[in-house]
């Protein structure tokens, strides 16, 4: 009998990527691939996107960036933004990875590593536009810019970009963030900097707020078909993953499905609908997962139950499940156990 598995539709993944590219142009796509490409598998996701022509990848950390480097085209640009220890900075430089820099302290460490390794670092300075998470405060910006310009003149770094991350809590707040961002770019340019890569927006703002897009848009969730929680459906974008598990036992009371909280299914998802050959059925319990046999009299061992997916068997999307428990679709995907097999196949 086949085990529980995450089926991934590669063709739909590419359609999502192209829908995003068409939507955000002329802003270019940086495909964000944190948390193992949102649980879909990093190497597969990067290789497939690179083959389809994606040339910018965003990795949270240097380890992920190196994986992407190993499977993508030689001219792919890879951006790692978390503040990393020195040996990882050196590793990033040797693997031709651009670095996001959100503090004066990190900037100093990056330029020291660049000098020691003998590779000019490509740096994207991060201005804090209000999120107060890793970012150079506006009041410190001019000082950090002058340190960066000195290091640039000395040949240790090249400040290729300016970036920030939006709260996406309200349009007014994001508009204010954009003004802080534009001012930061002006200050850098006035100091002689030449940042050609500007990026501020993630999935939702890239899609809905064209006036906020920079030359690059950092989009993760939408490319993987995960819409915003409480947000509308997106034209041309559909879920690419379907979590499927076999019926392992049928008795007088219930149909037991071979998947549960050990596989990363939140137990709070009790009561959600799952897809079965007989249509949508309620999930009574999650550990181990059961469906009421009275609601599904024809159930047989080996039948497939779809816990989430694009909807073909009555199942809900990962985002709809997430909305039941007040979280985001990404979390449903990234909590799945790495032990679950990932298989690519085209959905009907
Ligand atoms: C996660 C993340 C993104 C992508 O966000 P999505 O909503 O998944 O598109 C972009 N930038 C940063 C800094 C992130 O952490």
mmCIF file of C-alpha atoms and ligand atoms in Angstrom:
data_model
loop_
_atom_site.group_PDB
_atom_site.id
_atom_site.type_symbol
_atom_site.label_atom_id
_atom_site.label_comp_id
_atom_site.label_asym_id
_atom_site.label_seq_id
_atom_site.Cartn_x
_atom_site.Cartn_y
_atom_site.Cartn_z
ATOM 1 C CA UNK A 1 0.000 0.000 0.000
ATOM 2 C CA UNK A 2 1.248 3.482 -0.735
ATOM 3 C CA UNK A 3 2.026 5.688 2.228
ATOM 4 C CA UNK A 4 0.949 9.229 2.922
ATOM 5 C CA UNK A 5 2.599 11.595 0.502
ATOM 6 C CA UNK A 6 2.694 15.208 -0.634
ATOM 7 C CA UNK A 7 1.922 15.301 -4.333
ATOM 8 C CA UNK A 8 3.213 18.343 -6.140
ATOM 9 C CA UNK A 9 2.042 19.613 -9.500
ATOM 10 C CA UNK A 10 5.107 20.930 -11.278
ATOM 11 C CA UNK A 11 3.166 22.299 -14.254
ATOM 12 C CA UNK A 12 0.931 24.336 -11.928
ATOM 13 C CA UNK A 13 3.995 25.599 -10.059
ATOM 14 C CA UNK A 14 5.310 26.961 -13.363
ATOM 15 C CA UNK A 15 1.894 28.442 -14.217
ATOM 16 C CA UNK A 16 1.855 30.211 -10.839
ATOM 17 C CA UNK A 17 5.344 31.574 -11.401
ATOM 18 C CA UNK A 18 4.349 32.874 -14.833
ATOM 19 C CA UNK A 19 1.129 34.403 -13.459
ATOM 20 C CA UNK A 20 3.215 36.272 -10.882
ATOM 21 C CA UNK A 21 5.819 37.347 -13.453
ATOM 22 C CA UNK A 22 3.076 38.668 -15.770
ATOM 23 C CA UNK A 23 1.361 40.469 -12.915
ATOM 24 C CA UNK A 24 4.410 42.229 -11.441
ATOM 25 C CA UNK A 25 6.284 43.230 -14.609
ATOM 26 C CA UNK A 26 8.376 45.227 -15.242
ATOM 27 C CA UNK A 27 9.387 44.477 -11.663
ATOM 28 C CA UNK A 28 11.390 41.235 -11.716
ATOM 29 C CA UNK A 29 10.610 38.190 -9.629
ATOM 30 C CA UNK A 30 12.811 37.126 -6.748
ATOM 31 C CA UNK A 31 11.416 33.709 -5.909
ATOM 32 C CA UNK A 32 11.522 33.350 -2.132
ATOM 33 C CA UNK A 33 12.264 29.818 -0.967
ATOM 34 C CA UNK A 34 12.452 29.869 2.809
ATOM 35 C CA UNK A 35 11.502 26.840 4.959
ATOM 36 C CA UNK A 36 12.446 24.331 2.273
ATOM 37 C CA UNK A 37 10.479 26.233 -0.388
ATOM 38 C CA UNK A 38 7.484 26.389 1.956
ATOM 39 C CA UNK A 39 7.630 22.652 2.564
ATOM 40 C CA UNK A 40 7.649 21.683 -1.113
ATOM 41 C CA UNK A 41 11.333 20.751 -1.262
ATOM 42 C CA UNK A 42 14.064 23.303 -1.881
ATOM 43 C CA UNK A 43 16.241 21.587 -4.491
ATOM 44 C CA UNK A 44 13.277 20.568 -6.655
ATOM 45 C CA UNK A 45 11.682 24.022 -6.425
ATOM 46 C CA UNK A 46 14.896 25.873 -7.288
ATOM 47 C CA UNK A 47 15.943 23.561 -10.116
ATOM 48 C CA UNK A 48 12.508 23.683 -11.729
ATOM 49 C CA UNK A 49 12.230 27.468 -11.497
ATOM 50 C CA UNK A 50 15.748 27.983 -12.783
ATOM 51 C CA UNK A 51 15.048 25.773 -15.786
ATOM 52 C CA UNK A 52 11.972 27.930 -16.448
ATOM 53 C CA UNK A 53 14.124 31.067 -16.484
ATOM 54 C CA UNK A 54 13.795 32.479 -12.958
ATOM 55 C CA UNK A 55 17.028 34.309 -12.242
ATOM 56 C CA UNK A 56 16.609 35.674 -8.692
ATOM 57 C CA UNK A 57 16.166 33.474 -5.660
ATOM 58 C CA UNK A 58 15.662 34.523 -2.051
ATOM 59 C CA UNK A 59 16.893 32.264 0.732
ATOM 60 C CA UNK A 60 16.528 33.043 4.378
ATOM 61 C CA UNK A 61 19.935 31.559 5.227
ATOM 62 C CA UNK A 62 23.257 30.773 3.610
ATOM 63 C CA UNK A 63 22.756 26.986 3.804
ATOM 64 C CA UNK A 64 19.625 27.286 1.656
ATOM 65 C CA UNK A 65 21.419 29.669 -0.697
ATOM 66 C CA UNK A 66 24.148 27.074 -1.267
ATOM 67 C CA UNK A 67 21.559 24.415 -2.074
ATOM 68 C CA UNK A 68 19.999 26.782 -4.614
ATOM 69 C CA UNK A 69 23.436 27.580 -6.054
ATOM 70 C CA UNK A 70 24.020 23.866 -6.598
ATOM 71 C CA UNK A 71 20.905 23.335 -8.715
ATOM 72 C CA UNK A 72 20.378 26.668 -10.521
ATOM 73 C CA UNK A 73 21.835 28.263 -13.626
ATOM 74 C CA UNK A 74 25.334 29.767 -13.309
ATOM 75 C CA UNK A 75 23.957 33.285 -13.808
ATOM 76 C CA UNK A 76 21.267 32.922 -11.111
ATOM 77 C CA UNK A 77 21.404 35.585 -8.403
ATOM 78 C CA UNK A 78 20.781 34.367 -4.879
ATOM 79 C CA UNK A 79 19.977 36.621 -1.930
ATOM 80 C CA UNK A 80 20.391 35.465 1.701
ATOM 81 C CA UNK A 81 19.096 37.915 4.241
ATOM 82 C CA UNK A 82 19.441 36.513 7.743
ATOM 83 C CA UNK A 83 22.286 37.853 9.901
ATOM 84 C CA UNK A 84 24.800 34.990 9.714
ATOM 85 C CA UNK A 85 27.959 33.932 11.565
ATOM 86 C CA UNK A 86 31.306 34.815 9.981
ATOM 87 C CA UNK A 87 32.081 31.387 8.529
ATOM 88 C CA UNK A 88 28.723 31.460 6.729
ATOM 89 C CA UNK A 89 29.423 34.943 5.382
ATOM 90 C CA UNK A 90 32.667 33.581 3.934
ATOM 91 C CA UNK A 91 30.758 30.627 2.496
ATOM 92 C CA UNK A 92 28.205 32.975 0.931
ATOM 93 C CA UNK A 93 30.957 35.043 -0.706
ATOM 94 C CA UNK A 94 32.632 31.962 -2.142
ATOM 95 C CA UNK A 95 29.283 30.787 -3.522
ATOM 96 C CA UNK A 96 28.499 34.119 -5.163
ATOM 97 C CA UNK A 97 25.551 34.882 -2.867
ATOM 98 C CA UNK A 98 24.249 38.437 -2.342
ATOM 99 C CA UNK A 99 23.821 39.398 1.300
ATOM 100 C CA UNK A 100 21.067 41.357 2.992
ATOM 101 C CA UNK A 101 22.548 43.595 5.677
ATOM 102 C CA UNK A 102 20.331 45.064 8.392
ATOM 103 C CA UNK A 103 22.764 46.483 10.949
ATOM 104 C CA UNK A 104 26.065 48.369 11.199
ATOM 105 C CA UNK A 105 27.505 45.470 13.184
ATOM 106 C CA UNK A 106 26.691 42.978 10.412
ATOM 107 C CA UNK A 107 28.000 45.357 7.751
ATOM 108 C CA UNK A 108 31.363 45.480 9.561
ATOM 109 C CA UNK A 109 31.513 41.700 9.741
ATOM 110 C CA UNK A 110 30.634 41.353 6.052
ATOM 111 C CA UNK A 111 33.312 43.798 4.947
ATOM 112 C CA UNK A 112 35.921 42.114 7.172
ATOM 113 C CA UNK A 113 35.066 38.723 5.668
ATOM 114 C CA UNK A 114 35.141 40.178 2.151
ATOM 115 C CA UNK A 115 38.609 41.578 2.815
ATOM 116 C CA UNK A 116 39.863 38.288 4.310
ATOM 117 C CA UNK A 117 38.327 36.025 1.665
ATOM 118 C CA UNK A 118 39.343 38.376 -1.141
ATOM 119 C CA UNK A 119 35.886 38.475 -2.734
ATOM 120 C CA UNK A 120 33.962 41.693 -3.160
ATOM 121 C CA UNK A 121 30.655 41.300 -1.306
ATOM 122 C CA UNK A 122 27.403 42.258 -3.010
ATOM 123 C CA UNK A 123 25.361 43.925 -0.293
ATOM 124 C CA UNK A 124 21.701 44.965 -0.115
ATOM 125 C CA UNK A 125 21.250 47.414 2.778
ATOM 126 C CA UNK A 126 18.004 47.022 4.687
ATOM 127 C CA UNK A 127 16.196 50.093 5.960
ATOM 128 C CA UNK A 128 13.757 49.541 8.821
ATOM 129 C CA UNK A 129 10.526 50.971 7.456
ATOM 130 C CA UNK A 130 8.485 50.250 10.572
ATOM 131 C CA UNK A 131 8.473 46.517 11.155
ATOM 132 C CA UNK A 132 11.267 46.806 13.760
ATOM 133 C CA UNK A 133 12.705 43.450 12.795
ATOM 134 C CA UNK A 134 16.290 43.409 11.597
ATOM 135 C CA UNK A 135 16.814 46.638 9.679
ATOM 136 C CA UNK A 136 18.827 49.840 9.932
ATOM 137 C CA UNK A 137 16.811 52.491 11.756
ATOM 138 C CA UNK A 138 16.188 55.691 9.753
ATOM 139 C CA UNK A 139 18.100 57.733 12.346
ATOM 140 C CA UNK A 140 21.187 55.510 11.837
ATOM 141 C CA UNK A 141 20.883 55.205 8.064
ATOM 142 C CA UNK A 142 23.215 58.077 7.042
ATOM 143 C CA UNK A 143 25.993 56.790 9.326
ATOM 144 C CA UNK A 144 25.709 53.234 8.018
ATOM 145 C CA UNK A 145 25.666 54.563 4.444
ATOM 146 C CA UNK A 146 28.958 56.360 5.021
ATOM 147 C CA UNK A 147 30.583 53.204 6.432
ATOM 148 C CA UNK A 148 29.257 51.300 3.414
ATOM 149 C CA UNK A 149 30.522 53.927 0.952
ATOM 150 C CA UNK A 150 34.008 53.831 2.521
ATOM 151 C CA UNK A 151 34.075 50.034 2.219
ATOM 152 C CA UNK A 152 32.855 50.356 -1.343
ATOM 153 C CA UNK A 153 35.643 52.794 -2.238
ATOM 154 C CA UNK A 154 38.145 50.405 -0.619
ATOM 155 C CA UNK A 155 36.834 47.653 -2.918
ATOM 156 C CA UNK A 156 35.512 45.325 -0.220
ATOM 157 C CA UNK A 157 31.828 45.574 -0.995
ATOM 158 C CA UNK A 158 29.438 46.806 -3.632
ATOM 159 C CA UNK A 159 26.127 48.154 -2.347
ATOM 160 C CA UNK A 160 23.976 46.782 -5.148
ATOM 161 C CA UNK A 161 20.609 47.170 -3.490
ATOM 162 C CA UNK A 162 18.308 48.662 -0.880
ATOM 163 C CA UNK A 163 15.481 46.601 0.582
ATOM 164 C CA UNK A 164 12.918 46.402 3.338
ATOM 165 C CA UNK A 165 9.950 44.289 4.405
ATOM 166 C CA UNK A 166 6.393 45.619 4.702
ATOM 167 C CA UNK A 167 4.029 44.954 7.592
ATOM 168 C CA UNK A 168 1.107 44.555 5.143
ATOM 169 C CA UNK A 169 -1.221 45.485 7.998
ATOM 170 C CA UNK A 170 -2.764 48.512 6.282
ATOM 171 C CA UNK A 171 -2.299 50.402 3.020
ATOM 172 C CA UNK A 172 -1.603 53.638 4.910
ATOM 173 C CA UNK A 173 1.181 52.024 6.926
ATOM 174 C CA UNK A 174 2.698 50.494 3.790
ATOM 175 C CA UNK A 175 2.507 53.885 2.015
ATOM 176 C CA UNK A 176 4.383 55.465 4.925
ATOM 177 C CA UNK A 177 6.954 52.661 4.745
ATOM 178 C CA UNK A 178 7.451 53.394 1.044
ATOM 179 C CA UNK A 179 8.226 57.045 1.815
ATOM 180 C CA UNK A 180 10.851 56.014 4.391
ATOM 181 C CA UNK A 181 12.261 53.572 1.835
ATOM 182 C CA UNK A 182 12.474 56.159 -0.982
ATOM 183 C CA UNK A 183 14.179 58.624 1.324
ATOM 184 C CA UNK A 184 16.767 56.010 2.310
ATOM 185 C CA UNK A 185 17.520 55.369 -1.365
ATOM 186 C CA UNK A 186 17.907 59.140 -1.928
ATOM 187 C CA UNK A 187 20.386 59.389 0.961
ATOM 188 C CA UNK A 188 22.478 56.543 -0.456
ATOM 189 C CA UNK A 189 22.454 58.015 -3.962
ATOM 190 C CA UNK A 190 23.373 61.470 -2.613
ATOM 191 C CA UNK A 191 26.358 59.815 -0.922
ATOM 192 C CA UNK A 192 27.482 58.490 -4.318
ATOM 193 C CA UNK A 193 25.950 55.025 -4.071
ATOM 194 C CA UNK A 194 24.539 53.257 -7.124
ATOM 195 C CA UNK A 195 21.963 50.765 -5.856
ATOM 196 C CA UNK A 196 20.290 49.349 -8.959
ATOM 197 C CA UNK A 197 18.197 46.732 -7.132
ATOM 198 C CA UNK A 198 15.323 48.010 -4.987
ATOM 199 C CA UNK A 199 12.945 45.598 -3.265
ATOM 200 C CA UNK A 200 10.252 46.156 -0.698
ATOM 201 C CA UNK A 201 7.249 43.963 -1.445
ATOM 202 C CA UNK A 202 6.393 40.286 -0.767
ATOM 203 C CA UNK A 203 3.475 38.320 -2.267
ATOM 204 C CA UNK A 204 0.458 40.401 -1.277
ATOM 205 C CA UNK A 205 1.848 43.894 -1.883
ATOM 206 C CA UNK A 206 3.636 42.768 -5.062
ATOM 207 C CA UNK A 207 0.304 41.508 -6.393
ATOM 208 C CA UNK A 208 -2.064 44.210 -5.185
ATOM 209 C CA UNK A 209 0.024 47.375 -4.774
ATOM 210 C CA UNK A 210 1.900 48.118 -8.042
ATOM 211 C CA UNK A 211 2.929 51.553 -6.766
ATOM 212 C CA UNK A 212 4.997 49.921 -4.009
ATOM 213 C CA UNK A 213 6.925 47.505 -6.212
ATOM 214 C CA UNK A 214 10.627 48.072 -6.723
ATOM 215 C CA UNK A 215 12.792 46.764 -9.542
ATOM 216 C CA UNK A 216 12.515 43.386 -7.825
ATOM 217 C CA UNK A 217 9.590 41.736 -5.970
ATOM 218 C CA UNK A 218 10.243 39.062 -3.351
ATOM 219 C CA UNK A 219 7.434 36.567 -3.841
ATOM 220 C CA UNK A 220 7.208 33.204 -2.107
ATOM 221 C CA UNK A 221 3.729 32.090 -1.050
ATOM 222 C CA UNK A 222 1.846 33.013 -4.242
ATOM 223 C CA UNK A 223 4.290 31.106 -6.457
ATOM 224 C CA UNK A 224 3.539 28.013 -4.367
ATOM 225 C CA UNK A 225 -0.181 28.642 -4.741
ATOM 226 C CA UNK A 226 -0.692 29.755 -1.153
ATOM 227 C CA UNK A 227 -3.000 32.783 -1.115
ATOM 228 C CA UNK A 228 -3.143 35.223 1.817
ATOM 229 C CA UNK A 229 -5.261 34.105 4.773
ATOM 230 C CA UNK A 230 -8.601 35.918 4.502
ATOM 231 C CA UNK A 231 -7.496 37.109 1.072
ATOM 232 C CA UNK A 232 -9.200 36.514 -2.273
ATOM 233 C CA UNK A 233 -8.377 33.872 -4.855
ATOM 234 C CA UNK A 234 -5.752 34.954 -7.374
ATOM 235 C CA UNK A 235 -6.135 34.797 -11.114
ATOM 236 C CA UNK A 236 -3.961 32.042 -12.568
ATOM 237 C CA UNK A 237 -2.665 30.890 -9.183
ATOM 238 C CA UNK A 238 -3.693 27.572 -7.619
ATOM 239 C CA UNK A 239 -2.335 25.302 -4.882
ATOM 240 C CA UNK A 240 0.409 23.049 -6.186
ATOM 241 C CA UNK A 241 0.487 20.546 -3.323
ATOM 242 C CA UNK A 242 -1.971 17.877 -2.364
ATOM 243 C CA UNK A 243 -1.541 15.888 0.817
ATOM 244 C CA UNK A 244 -2.805 12.353 0.251
ATOM 245 C CA UNK A 245 -3.013 9.466 2.729
ATOM 246 C CA UNK A 246 -4.447 5.957 2.426
ATOM 247 C CA UNK A 247 -7.310 4.475 4.401
ATOM 248 C CA UNK A 248 -5.621 1.933 6.665
ATOM 249 C CA UNK A 249 -8.590 0.519 8.588
ATOM 250 C CA UNK A 250 -12.374 0.490 8.349
ATOM 251 C CA UNK A 251 -14.500 -0.727 11.253
ATOM 252 C CA UNK A 252 -18.028 -0.259 12.608
ATOM 253 C CA UNK A 253 -17.437 3.300 13.727
ATOM 254 C CA UNK A 254 -14.758 4.897 11.697
ATOM 255 C CA UNK A 255 -12.466 5.024 8.736
ATOM 256 C CA UNK A 256 -8.855 5.437 9.852
ATOM 257 C CA UNK A 257 -6.516 7.344 7.584
ATOM 258 C CA UNK A 258 -2.771 6.711 7.675
ATOM 259 C CA UNK A 259 -1.652 10.163 8.726
ATOM 260 C CA UNK A 260 -1.802 12.177 11.935
ATOM 261 C CA UNK A 261 -0.272 14.796 14.131
ATOM 262 C CA UNK A 262 3.086 12.978 14.079
ATOM 263 C CA UNK A 263 3.196 13.887 10.404
ATOM 264 C CA UNK A 264 2.711 17.539 11.246
ATOM 265 C CA UNK A 265 -1.071 17.875 10.932
ATOM 266 C CA UNK A 266 -2.270 20.316 13.629
ATOM 267 C CA UNK A 267 -4.727 18.490 15.907
ATOM 268 C CA UNK A 268 -6.812 21.671 15.942
ATOM 269 C CA UNK A 269 -7.880 20.801 12.391
ATOM 270 C CA UNK A 270 -10.520 18.406 13.727
ATOM 271 C CA UNK A 271 -13.771 19.082 11.956
ATOM 272 C CA UNK A 272 -12.181 20.187 8.682
ATOM 273 C CA UNK A 273 -13.317 18.639 5.401
ATOM 274 C CA UNK A 274 -11.123 16.172 3.600
ATOM 275 C CA UNK A 275 -11.539 14.825 0.099
ATOM 276 C CA UNK A 276 -12.527 11.170 -0.398
ATOM 277 C CA UNK A 277 -13.638 9.138 -3.418
ATOM 278 C CA UNK A 278 -17.165 9.747 -2.067
ATOM 279 C CA UNK A 279 -16.659 13.524 -1.871
ATOM 280 C CA UNK A 280 -16.015 15.887 1.036
ATOM 281 C CA UNK A 281 -16.144 14.246 4.478
ATOM 282 C CA UNK A 282 -15.518 15.584 7.948
ATOM 283 C CA UNK A 283 -12.287 14.749 9.716
ATOM 284 C CA UNK A 284 -13.410 13.605 13.166
ATOM 285 C CA UNK A 285 -10.012 13.291 14.774
ATOM 286 C CA UNK A 286 -6.472 14.036 13.695
ATOM 287 C CA UNK A 287 -4.381 11.658 15.788
ATOM 288 C CA UNK A 288 -4.833 9.192 14.308
ATOM 289 C CA UNK A 289 -7.051 10.658 11.634
ATOM 290 C CA UNK A 290 -10.572 9.311 11.283
ATOM 291 C CA UNK A 291 -13.697 9.953 9.262
ATOM 292 C CA UNK A 292 -17.148 8.782 10.407
ATOM 293 C CA UNK A 293 -17.913 5.543 8.590
ATOM 294 C CA UNK A 294 -21.642 6.370 8.605
ATOM 295 C CA UNK A 295 -20.815 9.334 6.383
ATOM 296 C CA UNK A 296 -18.776 7.128 4.060
ATOM 297 C CA UNK A 297 -20.215 3.595 3.954
ATOM 298 C CA UNK A 298 -18.271 2.487 0.873
ATOM 299 C CA UNK A 299 -14.852 3.226 2.390
ATOM 300 C CA UNK A 300 -12.250 0.547 1.806
ATOM 301 C CA UNK A 301 -8.676 0.013 2.812
ATOM 302 C CA UNK A 302 -6.361 1.603 0.295
ATOM 303 C CA UNK A 303 -8.773 4.371 -0.708
ATOM 304 C CA UNK A 304 -7.060 7.757 -0.921
ATOM 305 C CA UNK A 305 -8.043 10.633 1.335
ATOM 306 C CA UNK A 306 -6.926 14.130 0.402
ATOM 307 C CA UNK A 307 -6.197 16.255 3.462
ATOM 308 C CA UNK A 308 -5.685 19.433 1.475
ATOM 309 C CA UNK A 309 -5.193 20.358 -2.139
ATOM 310 C CA UNK A 310 -6.608 22.271 -5.086
ATOM 311 C CA UNK A 311 -10.137 20.950 -4.444
ATOM 312 C CA UNK A 312 -10.752 18.140 -6.931
ATOM 313 C CA UNK A 313 -11.990 15.587 -4.350
ATOM 314 C CA UNK A 314 -13.843 17.915 -2.014
ATOM 315 C CA UNK A 315 -10.804 18.839 0.039
ATOM 316 C CA UNK A 316 -9.974 22.371 1.161
ATOM 317 C CA UNK A 317 -6.814 24.318 0.317
ATOM 318 C CA UNK A 318 -3.997 24.657 2.847
ATOM 319 C CA UNK A 319 -5.010 28.300 3.275
ATOM 320 C CA UNK A 320 -8.659 27.425 3.984
ATOM 321 C CA UNK A 321 -7.512 24.939 6.628
ATOM 322 C CA UNK A 322 -5.243 27.596 8.095
ATOM 323 C CA UNK A 323 -8.118 30.058 8.343
ATOM 324 C CA UNK A 324 -9.953 27.560 10.590
ATOM 325 C CA UNK A 325 -7.171 27.795 13.136
ATOM 326 C CA UNK A 326 -6.167 31.436 12.686
ATOM 327 C CA UNK A 327 -2.925 30.927 10.907
ATOM 328 C CA UNK A 328 -1.538 31.193 7.369
ATOM 329 C CA UNK A 329 -1.397 28.522 4.651
ATOM 330 C CA UNK A 330 2.404 28.491 4.720
ATOM 331 C CA UNK A 331 2.279 27.104 8.245
ATOM 332 C CA UNK A 332 0.185 24.107 7.264
ATOM 333 C CA UNK A 333 2.758 23.257 4.611
ATOM 334 C CA UNK A 334 5.933 23.977 6.552
ATOM 335 C CA UNK A 335 4.798 21.986 9.615
ATOM 336 C CA UNK A 336 4.554 18.801 7.569
ATOM 337 C CA UNK A 337 7.136 16.253 8.576
ATOM 338 C CA UNK A 338 10.205 16.076 6.313
ATOM 339 C CA UNK A 339 9.667 12.275 6.464
ATOM 340 C CA UNK A 340 6.598 12.621 4.255
ATOM 341 C CA UNK A 341 7.498 11.655 0.742
ATOM 342 C CA UNK A 342 7.292 14.436 -1.861
ATOM 343 C CA UNK A 343 6.302 13.257 -5.335
ATOM 344 C CA UNK A 344 5.724 15.363 -8.417
ATOM 345 C CA UNK A 345 2.783 14.547 -10.649
ATOM 346 C CA UNK A 346 0.410 16.571 -12.735
ATOM 347 C CA UNK A 347 -3.086 17.096 -11.298
ATOM 348 C CA UNK A 348 -6.088 16.652 -13.527
HETATM 349 C C1 LIG B 1 8.835 35.339 3.644
HETATM 350 C C2 LIG B 1 9.448 36.547 3.097
HETATM 351 C C3 LIG B 1 9.109 37.008 1.825
HETATM 352 C C4 LIG B 1 8.080 36.331 0.968
HETATM 353 O O1 LIG B 1 6.830 36.473 1.551
HETATM 354 P P1 LIG B 1 5.545 35.819 0.832
HETATM 355 O O2 LIG B 1 4.410 36.461 1.505
HETATM 356 O O3 LIG B 1 5.654 34.362 1.083
HETATM 357 O O4 LIG B 1 5.670 36.136 -0.588
HETATM 358 C C5 LIG B 1 9.737 38.130 1.349
HETATM 359 N N1 LIG B 1 10.662 38.773 2.074
HETATM 360 C C6 LIG B 1 11.021 38.373 3.314
HETATM 361 C C7 LIG B 1 12.042 39.148 4.064
HETATM 362 C C8 LIG B 1 10.417 37.252 3.881
HETATM 363 O O5 LIG B 1 10.755 36.867 5.100
#
